[in-house]
Coordinates of C-alpha atoms and ligand atoms in Angstrom, one line a residue:
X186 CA -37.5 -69.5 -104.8
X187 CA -34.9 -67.7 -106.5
X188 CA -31.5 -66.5 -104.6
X189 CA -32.2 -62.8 -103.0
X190 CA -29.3 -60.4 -102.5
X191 CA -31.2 -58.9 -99.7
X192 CA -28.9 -56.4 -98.8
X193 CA -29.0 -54.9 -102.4
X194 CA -33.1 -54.6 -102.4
X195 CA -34.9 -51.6 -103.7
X196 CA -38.3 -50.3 -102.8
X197 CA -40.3 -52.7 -104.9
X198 CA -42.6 -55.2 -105.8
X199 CA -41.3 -58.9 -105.7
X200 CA -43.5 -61.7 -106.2
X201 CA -43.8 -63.4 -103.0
X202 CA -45.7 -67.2 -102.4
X203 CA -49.3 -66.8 -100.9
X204 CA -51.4 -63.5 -100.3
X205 CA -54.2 -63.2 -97.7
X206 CA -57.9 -61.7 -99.2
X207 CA -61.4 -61.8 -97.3
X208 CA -64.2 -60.7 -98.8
X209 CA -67.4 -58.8 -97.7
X210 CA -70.6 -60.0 -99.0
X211 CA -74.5 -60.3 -98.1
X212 CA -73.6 -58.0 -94.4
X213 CA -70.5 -59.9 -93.5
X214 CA -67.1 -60.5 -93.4
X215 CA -65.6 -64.0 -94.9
X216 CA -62.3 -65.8 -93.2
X217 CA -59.0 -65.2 -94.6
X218 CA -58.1 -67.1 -97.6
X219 CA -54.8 -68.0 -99.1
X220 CA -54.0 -67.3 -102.9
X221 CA -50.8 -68.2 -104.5
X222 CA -52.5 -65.8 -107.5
X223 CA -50.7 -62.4 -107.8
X224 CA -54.3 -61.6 -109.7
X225 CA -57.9 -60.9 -108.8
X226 CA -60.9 -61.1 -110.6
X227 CA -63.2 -58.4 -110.3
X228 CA -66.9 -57.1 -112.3
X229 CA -65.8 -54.3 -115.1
X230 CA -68.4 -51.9 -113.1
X231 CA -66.4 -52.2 -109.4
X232 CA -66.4 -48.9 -107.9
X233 CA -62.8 -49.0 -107.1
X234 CA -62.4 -48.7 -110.5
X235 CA -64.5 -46.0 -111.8
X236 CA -65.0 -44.0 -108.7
X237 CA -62.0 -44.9 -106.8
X238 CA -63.1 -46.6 -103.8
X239 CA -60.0 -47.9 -102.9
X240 CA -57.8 -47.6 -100.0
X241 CA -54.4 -48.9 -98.7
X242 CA -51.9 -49.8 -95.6
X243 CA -48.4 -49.9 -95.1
X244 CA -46.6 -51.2 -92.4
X245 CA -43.2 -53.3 -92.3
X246 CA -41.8 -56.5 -90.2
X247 CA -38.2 -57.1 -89.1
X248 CA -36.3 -60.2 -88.3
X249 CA -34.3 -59.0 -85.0
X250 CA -31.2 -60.0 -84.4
X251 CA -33.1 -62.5 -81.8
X252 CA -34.4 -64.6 -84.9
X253 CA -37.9 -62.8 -83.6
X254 CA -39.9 -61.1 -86.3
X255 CA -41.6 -57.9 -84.8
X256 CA -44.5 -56.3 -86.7
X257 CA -44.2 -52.4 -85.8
X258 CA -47.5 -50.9 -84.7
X259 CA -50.2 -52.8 -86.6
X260 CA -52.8 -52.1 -84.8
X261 CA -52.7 -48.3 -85.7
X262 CA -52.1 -49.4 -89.6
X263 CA -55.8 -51.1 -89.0
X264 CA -57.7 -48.0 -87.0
X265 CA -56.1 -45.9 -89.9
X266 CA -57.6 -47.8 -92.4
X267 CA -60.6 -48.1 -90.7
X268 CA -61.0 -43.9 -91.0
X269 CA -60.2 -44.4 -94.7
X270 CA -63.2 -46.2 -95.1
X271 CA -64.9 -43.8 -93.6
X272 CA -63.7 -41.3 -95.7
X273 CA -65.0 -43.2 -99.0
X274 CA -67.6 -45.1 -97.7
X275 CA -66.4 -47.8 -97.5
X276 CA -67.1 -51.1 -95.3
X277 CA -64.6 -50.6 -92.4
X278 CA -62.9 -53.8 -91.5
X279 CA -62.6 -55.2 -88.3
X280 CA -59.1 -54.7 -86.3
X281 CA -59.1 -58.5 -85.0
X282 CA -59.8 -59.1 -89.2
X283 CA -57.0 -56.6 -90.3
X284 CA -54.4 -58.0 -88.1
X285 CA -55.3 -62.4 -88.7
X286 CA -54.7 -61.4 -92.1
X287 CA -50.9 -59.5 -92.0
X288 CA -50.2 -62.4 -89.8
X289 CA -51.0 -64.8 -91.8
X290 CA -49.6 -62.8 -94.8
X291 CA -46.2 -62.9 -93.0
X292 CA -46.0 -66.3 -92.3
X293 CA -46.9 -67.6 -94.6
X294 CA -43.9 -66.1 -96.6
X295 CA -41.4 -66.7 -94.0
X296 CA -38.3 -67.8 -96.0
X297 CA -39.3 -63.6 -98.1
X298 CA -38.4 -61.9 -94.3
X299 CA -34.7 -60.5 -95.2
X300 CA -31.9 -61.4 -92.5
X301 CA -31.3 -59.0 -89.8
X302 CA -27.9 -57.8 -91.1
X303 CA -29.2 -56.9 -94.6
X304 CA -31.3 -54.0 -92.5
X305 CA -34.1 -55.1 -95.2
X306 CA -37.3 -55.8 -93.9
X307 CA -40.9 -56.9 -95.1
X308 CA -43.0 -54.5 -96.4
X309 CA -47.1 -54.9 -95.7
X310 CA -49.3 -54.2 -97.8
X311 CA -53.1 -54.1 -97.3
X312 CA -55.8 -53.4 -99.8
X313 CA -59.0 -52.6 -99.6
X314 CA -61.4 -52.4 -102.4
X315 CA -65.1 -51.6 -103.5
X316 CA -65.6 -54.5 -105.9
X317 CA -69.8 -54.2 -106.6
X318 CA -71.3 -52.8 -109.8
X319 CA -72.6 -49.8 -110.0
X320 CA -72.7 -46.9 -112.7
X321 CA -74.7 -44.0 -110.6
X322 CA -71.9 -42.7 -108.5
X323 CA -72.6 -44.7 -105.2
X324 CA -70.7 -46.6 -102.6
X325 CA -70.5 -50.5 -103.3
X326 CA -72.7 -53.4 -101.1
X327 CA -69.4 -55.2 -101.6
X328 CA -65.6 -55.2 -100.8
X329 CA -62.1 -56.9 -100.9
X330 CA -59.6 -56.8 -98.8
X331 CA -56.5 -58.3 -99.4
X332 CA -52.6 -58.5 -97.9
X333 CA -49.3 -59.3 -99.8
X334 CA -46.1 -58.4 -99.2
X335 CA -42.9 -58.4 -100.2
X336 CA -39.0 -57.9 -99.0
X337 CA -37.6 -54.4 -99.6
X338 CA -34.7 -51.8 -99.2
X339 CA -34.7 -48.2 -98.4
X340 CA -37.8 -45.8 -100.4
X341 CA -35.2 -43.3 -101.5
X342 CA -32.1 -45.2 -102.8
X343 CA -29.9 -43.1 -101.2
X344 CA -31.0 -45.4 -97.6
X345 CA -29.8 -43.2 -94.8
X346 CA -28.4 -40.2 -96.5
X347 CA -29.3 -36.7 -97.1
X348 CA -31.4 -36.1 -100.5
X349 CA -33.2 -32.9 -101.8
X350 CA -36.0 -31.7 -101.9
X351 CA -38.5 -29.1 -104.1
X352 CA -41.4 -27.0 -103.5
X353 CA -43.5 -26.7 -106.5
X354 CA -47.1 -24.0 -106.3
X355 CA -48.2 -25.4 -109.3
X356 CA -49.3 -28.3 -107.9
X357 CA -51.9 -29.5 -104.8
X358 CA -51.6 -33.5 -103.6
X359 CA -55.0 -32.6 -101.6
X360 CA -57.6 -30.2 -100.9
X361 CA -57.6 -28.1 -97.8
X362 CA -60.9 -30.3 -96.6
X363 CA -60.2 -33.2 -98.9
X364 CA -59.3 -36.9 -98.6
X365 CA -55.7 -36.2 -97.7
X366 CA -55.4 -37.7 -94.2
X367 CA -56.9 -40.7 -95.9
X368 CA -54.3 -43.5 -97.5
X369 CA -56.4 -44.0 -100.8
X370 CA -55.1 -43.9 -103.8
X371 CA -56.6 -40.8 -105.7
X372 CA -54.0 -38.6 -103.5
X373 CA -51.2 -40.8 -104.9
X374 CA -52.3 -40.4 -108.4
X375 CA -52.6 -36.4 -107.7
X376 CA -49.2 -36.5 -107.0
X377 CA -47.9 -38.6 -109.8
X378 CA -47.1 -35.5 -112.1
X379 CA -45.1 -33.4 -109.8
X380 CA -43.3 -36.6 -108.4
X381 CA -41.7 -36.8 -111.9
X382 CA -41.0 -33.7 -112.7
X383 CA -39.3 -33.7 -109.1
X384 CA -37.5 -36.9 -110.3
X385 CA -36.3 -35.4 -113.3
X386 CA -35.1 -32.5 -111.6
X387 CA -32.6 -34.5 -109.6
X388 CA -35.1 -34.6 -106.5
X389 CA -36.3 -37.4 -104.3
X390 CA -39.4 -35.7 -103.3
X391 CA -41.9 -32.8 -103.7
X392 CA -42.6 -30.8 -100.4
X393 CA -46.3 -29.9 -100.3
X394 CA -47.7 -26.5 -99.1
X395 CA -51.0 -26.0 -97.8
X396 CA -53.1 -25.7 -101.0
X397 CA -55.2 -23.3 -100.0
X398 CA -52.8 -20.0 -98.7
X399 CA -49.5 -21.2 -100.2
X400 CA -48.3 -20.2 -97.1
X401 CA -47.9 -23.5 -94.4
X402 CA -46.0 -26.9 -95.3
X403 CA -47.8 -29.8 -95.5
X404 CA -45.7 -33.3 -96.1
X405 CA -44.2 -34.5 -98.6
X406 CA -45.0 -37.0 -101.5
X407 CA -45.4 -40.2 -99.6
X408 CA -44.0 -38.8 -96.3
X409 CA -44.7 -36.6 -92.9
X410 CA -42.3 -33.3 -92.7
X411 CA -40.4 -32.8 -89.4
X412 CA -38.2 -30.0 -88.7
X413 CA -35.6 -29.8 -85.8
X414 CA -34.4 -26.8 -83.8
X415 CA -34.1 -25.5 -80.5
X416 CA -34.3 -29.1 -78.8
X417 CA -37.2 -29.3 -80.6
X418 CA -39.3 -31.8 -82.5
X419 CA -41.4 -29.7 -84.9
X420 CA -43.7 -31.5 -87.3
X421 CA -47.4 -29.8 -89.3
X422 CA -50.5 -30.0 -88.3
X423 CA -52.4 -29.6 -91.2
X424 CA -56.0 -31.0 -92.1
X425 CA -54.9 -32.1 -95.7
X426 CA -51.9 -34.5 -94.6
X427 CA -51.8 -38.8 -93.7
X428 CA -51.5 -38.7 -90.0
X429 CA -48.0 -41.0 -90.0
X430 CA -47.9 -43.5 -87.7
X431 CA -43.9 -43.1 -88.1
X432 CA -43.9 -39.3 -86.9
X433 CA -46.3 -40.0 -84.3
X434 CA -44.1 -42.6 -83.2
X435 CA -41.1 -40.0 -83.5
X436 CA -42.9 -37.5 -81.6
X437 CA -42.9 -40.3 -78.7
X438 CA -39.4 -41.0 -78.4
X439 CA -38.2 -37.3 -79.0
X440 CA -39.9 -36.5 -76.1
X441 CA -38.4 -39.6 -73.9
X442 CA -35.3 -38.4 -75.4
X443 CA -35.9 -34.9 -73.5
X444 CA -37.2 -32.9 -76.7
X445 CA -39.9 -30.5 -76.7
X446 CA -42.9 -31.7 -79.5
X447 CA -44.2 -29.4 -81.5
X448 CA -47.1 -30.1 -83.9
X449 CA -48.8 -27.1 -85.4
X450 CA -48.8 -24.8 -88.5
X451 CA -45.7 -24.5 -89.6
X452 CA -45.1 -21.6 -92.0
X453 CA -42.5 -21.8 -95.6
X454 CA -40.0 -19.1 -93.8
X455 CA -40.0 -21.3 -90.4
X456 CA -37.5 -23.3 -92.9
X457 CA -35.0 -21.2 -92.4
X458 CA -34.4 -21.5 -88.8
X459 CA -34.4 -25.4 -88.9
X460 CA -31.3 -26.6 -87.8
X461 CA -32.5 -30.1 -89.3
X462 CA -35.3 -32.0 -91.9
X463 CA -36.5 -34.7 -92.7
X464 CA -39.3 -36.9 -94.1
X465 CA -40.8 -39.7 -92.4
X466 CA -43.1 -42.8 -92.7
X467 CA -42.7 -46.8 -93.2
X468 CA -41.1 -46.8 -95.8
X469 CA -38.8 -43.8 -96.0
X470 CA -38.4 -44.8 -92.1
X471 CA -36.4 -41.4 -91.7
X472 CA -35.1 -39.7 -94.5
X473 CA -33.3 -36.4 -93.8
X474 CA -33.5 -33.2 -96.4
X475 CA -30.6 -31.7 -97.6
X476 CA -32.1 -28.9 -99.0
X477 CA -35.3 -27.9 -100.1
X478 CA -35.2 -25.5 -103.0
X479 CA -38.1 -23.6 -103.6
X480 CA -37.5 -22.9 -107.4
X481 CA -40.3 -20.3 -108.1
X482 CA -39.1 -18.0 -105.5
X483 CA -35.1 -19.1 -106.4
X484 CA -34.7 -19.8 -103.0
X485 CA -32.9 -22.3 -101.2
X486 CA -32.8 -24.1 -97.7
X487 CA -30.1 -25.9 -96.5
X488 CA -30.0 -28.5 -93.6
X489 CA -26.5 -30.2 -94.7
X490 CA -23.8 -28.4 -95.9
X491 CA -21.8 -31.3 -95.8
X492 CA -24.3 -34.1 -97.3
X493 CA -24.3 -36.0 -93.9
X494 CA -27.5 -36.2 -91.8
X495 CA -27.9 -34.1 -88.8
X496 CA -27.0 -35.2 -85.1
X497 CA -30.6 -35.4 -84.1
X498 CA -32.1 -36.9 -87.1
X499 CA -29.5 -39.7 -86.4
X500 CA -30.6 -40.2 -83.2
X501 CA -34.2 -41.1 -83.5
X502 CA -33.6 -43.0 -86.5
X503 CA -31.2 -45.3 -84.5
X504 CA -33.8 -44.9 -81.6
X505 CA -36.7 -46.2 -84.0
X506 CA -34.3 -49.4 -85.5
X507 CA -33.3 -50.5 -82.3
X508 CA -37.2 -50.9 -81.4
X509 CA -38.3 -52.2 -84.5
X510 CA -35.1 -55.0 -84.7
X511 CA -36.0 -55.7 -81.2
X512 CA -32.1 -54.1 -80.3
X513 CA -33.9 -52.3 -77.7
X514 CA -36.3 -52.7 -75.3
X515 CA -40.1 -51.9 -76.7
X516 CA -41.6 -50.0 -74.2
X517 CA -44.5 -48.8 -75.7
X518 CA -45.8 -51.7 -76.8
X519 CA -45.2 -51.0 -80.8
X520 CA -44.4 -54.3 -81.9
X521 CA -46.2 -57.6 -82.1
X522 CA -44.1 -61.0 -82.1
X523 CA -45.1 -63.0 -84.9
X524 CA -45.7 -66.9 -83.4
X525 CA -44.6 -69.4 -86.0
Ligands
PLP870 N1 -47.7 -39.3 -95.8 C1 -48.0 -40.0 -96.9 C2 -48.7 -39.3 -98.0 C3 -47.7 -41.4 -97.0 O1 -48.1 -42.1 -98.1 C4 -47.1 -42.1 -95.9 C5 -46.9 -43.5 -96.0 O2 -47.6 -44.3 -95.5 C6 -46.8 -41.3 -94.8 C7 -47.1 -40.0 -94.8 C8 -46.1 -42.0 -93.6 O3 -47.1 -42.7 -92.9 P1 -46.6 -43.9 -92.0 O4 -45.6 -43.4 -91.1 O5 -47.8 -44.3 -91.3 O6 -46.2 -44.9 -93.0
COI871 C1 -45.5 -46.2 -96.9 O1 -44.6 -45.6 -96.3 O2 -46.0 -47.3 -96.4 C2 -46.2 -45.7 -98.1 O3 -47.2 -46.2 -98.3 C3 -45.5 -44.7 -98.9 C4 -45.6 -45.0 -100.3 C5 -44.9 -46.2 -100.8 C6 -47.0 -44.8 -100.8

């Protein structure tokens, strides 16, 4: 294994030793094996490739200060995925299933699990795939499902800090009564385009609206939108956006911290009266906005005049690392103590 500057990681793929795939064939589900192969084989007519039956996790492990690692709210990673299935037909896998193999996953590439101090963690990645033939658009008999991982650094290189964001009308991520509270990978490459133009504009993200009125935001690229004002936690409810199991978790300890939760339609002028922003999810843990420019109607929304994230923003994001480091008392029961 080659040295790791683990406090200088990106968001990114590094080979890691062993991943973790069962397979579902003839009605049933196969044990966990271990690959040291970063490939797979699969037939030329698998429906994940032609019809995109293909859906994906992400959740993250720390190594606390305690030496402990804590995997942060796996169980909802595996009901989530379970719905995605759903959504494409696809064989749902079984929770017990889903969470042998990210523990396996993890131990097996213990010496990849970045120190506490670098504030890197391990980054989860579950896979499911329709891998059976078929031409005639149709589900597939059979499926993979697979886990790797691999150490990373903050989704927006910027780590903590303040970043901007765009609204673009040109572009939808997901249709009003589409697959957009599902984590497949069609709504990732719907958003591909407008990600780099937002890139190239000097953004870190594109804010979506609702795609049918124009009128509501959604979330953002691959994030949940919360606004803060008034005490208050205020975050879309919206039937074309990944329900995050990082803002729902947010929701949580706003309220134990004496907020009021909010999660509704939220309409494009609300932005104006937010004395905070920010994105959420695993990997962008919290990231807080900025701005958001909305550059067809030349308009601008600003969060931080000064670049530095807002008071509350702050807080919950301490709130959440102190849980997920195991700093802080889990009282909710979000993490799971990986036995070695
Ligand atoms: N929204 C989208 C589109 C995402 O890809 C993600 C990432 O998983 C999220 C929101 C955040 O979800 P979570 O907090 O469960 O990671
Ligand atoms: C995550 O936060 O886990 C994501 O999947 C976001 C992005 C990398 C797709």
């Amino acid at each position: 294994m080659k040295e790791i500057n683990w406090s200088d990681l990106s968001f990114g793929y590094m080979k890691t030793d062993y991943n973790v795939r069962c397979y579902y064939r003839n009605g049933q589900w196969t044990d966990p094996e271990i690959s040291d192969s970063e490939y797979i084989s699969i037939h030329i007519a698998a429906t994940c490739l032609h019809y995109g039956q293909e859906a994906f996790e992400g959740l993250k492990a720390f190594k606390g200060k305690d030496g402990k690692i804590r995997i942060f709210r796996m169980r909802e990673n595996a009901l989530r995925l379970q719905s995605s299935c759903r959504g494409i037909m696809m064989q749902e896998l079984p929770t017990a299933l889903f969470e042998q193999a990210v523990v396996e996953a993890i131990k097996r590439n213990r010496s990849y699990i970045p120190p506490y101090e670098s504030g890197a963690s391990l980054y989860i990645r579950p896979l499911l795939l329709g891998t059976s033939a078929q031409v005639g658009v149709k589900q597939a008999d059979e499926y993979m499902f697979l886990v790797f991982v691999t150490p990373v650094g903050p989704y927006f290189k910027e780590g903590f800090k303040t970043t901007p964001v765009v609204i673009f009308r040109q572009f939808d991520r997901a249709a009003p009564l589409g697959t957009g509270t599902y984590k497949i990978g069609g709504n990732y490459a719907a958003s591909l385009v407008a990600g780099d133009k937002a890139h190239a504009m000097g953004y870190s993200s594109v804010l979506y609206l609702d795609a049918k009125e124009k009128k509501y935001i959604d979330e953002c690229g691959p994030a949940n939108f919360f606004g803060i004002k008034n005490n208050t936690y205020i975050t879309p409810e919206s039937t074309s956006i990944l329900p995050s199991i990082t803002n729902k978790s947010l929701m949580q300890l706003a309220e134990a911290m004496g907020m009021k939760v909010e999660r509704r339609r939220v309409p494009l002028e609300e932005l104006a009266t937010f004395e905070e922003a920010g994105m959420c999810g695993t990997a962008a843990v919290i990231s807080p906005i900025q701005r958001i420019d909305d550059v067809e109607e030349d308009k601008s929304y600003i969060f931080s005049a000064d670049g530095k994230p807002g008071a509350v923003s702050v807080k919950l994001y301490n709130e959440l690392r102190a849980i997920q480091y195991g700093e802080k008392e889990d009282l909710y029961g979000w993490t799971t103590i990986v036995d070695f």
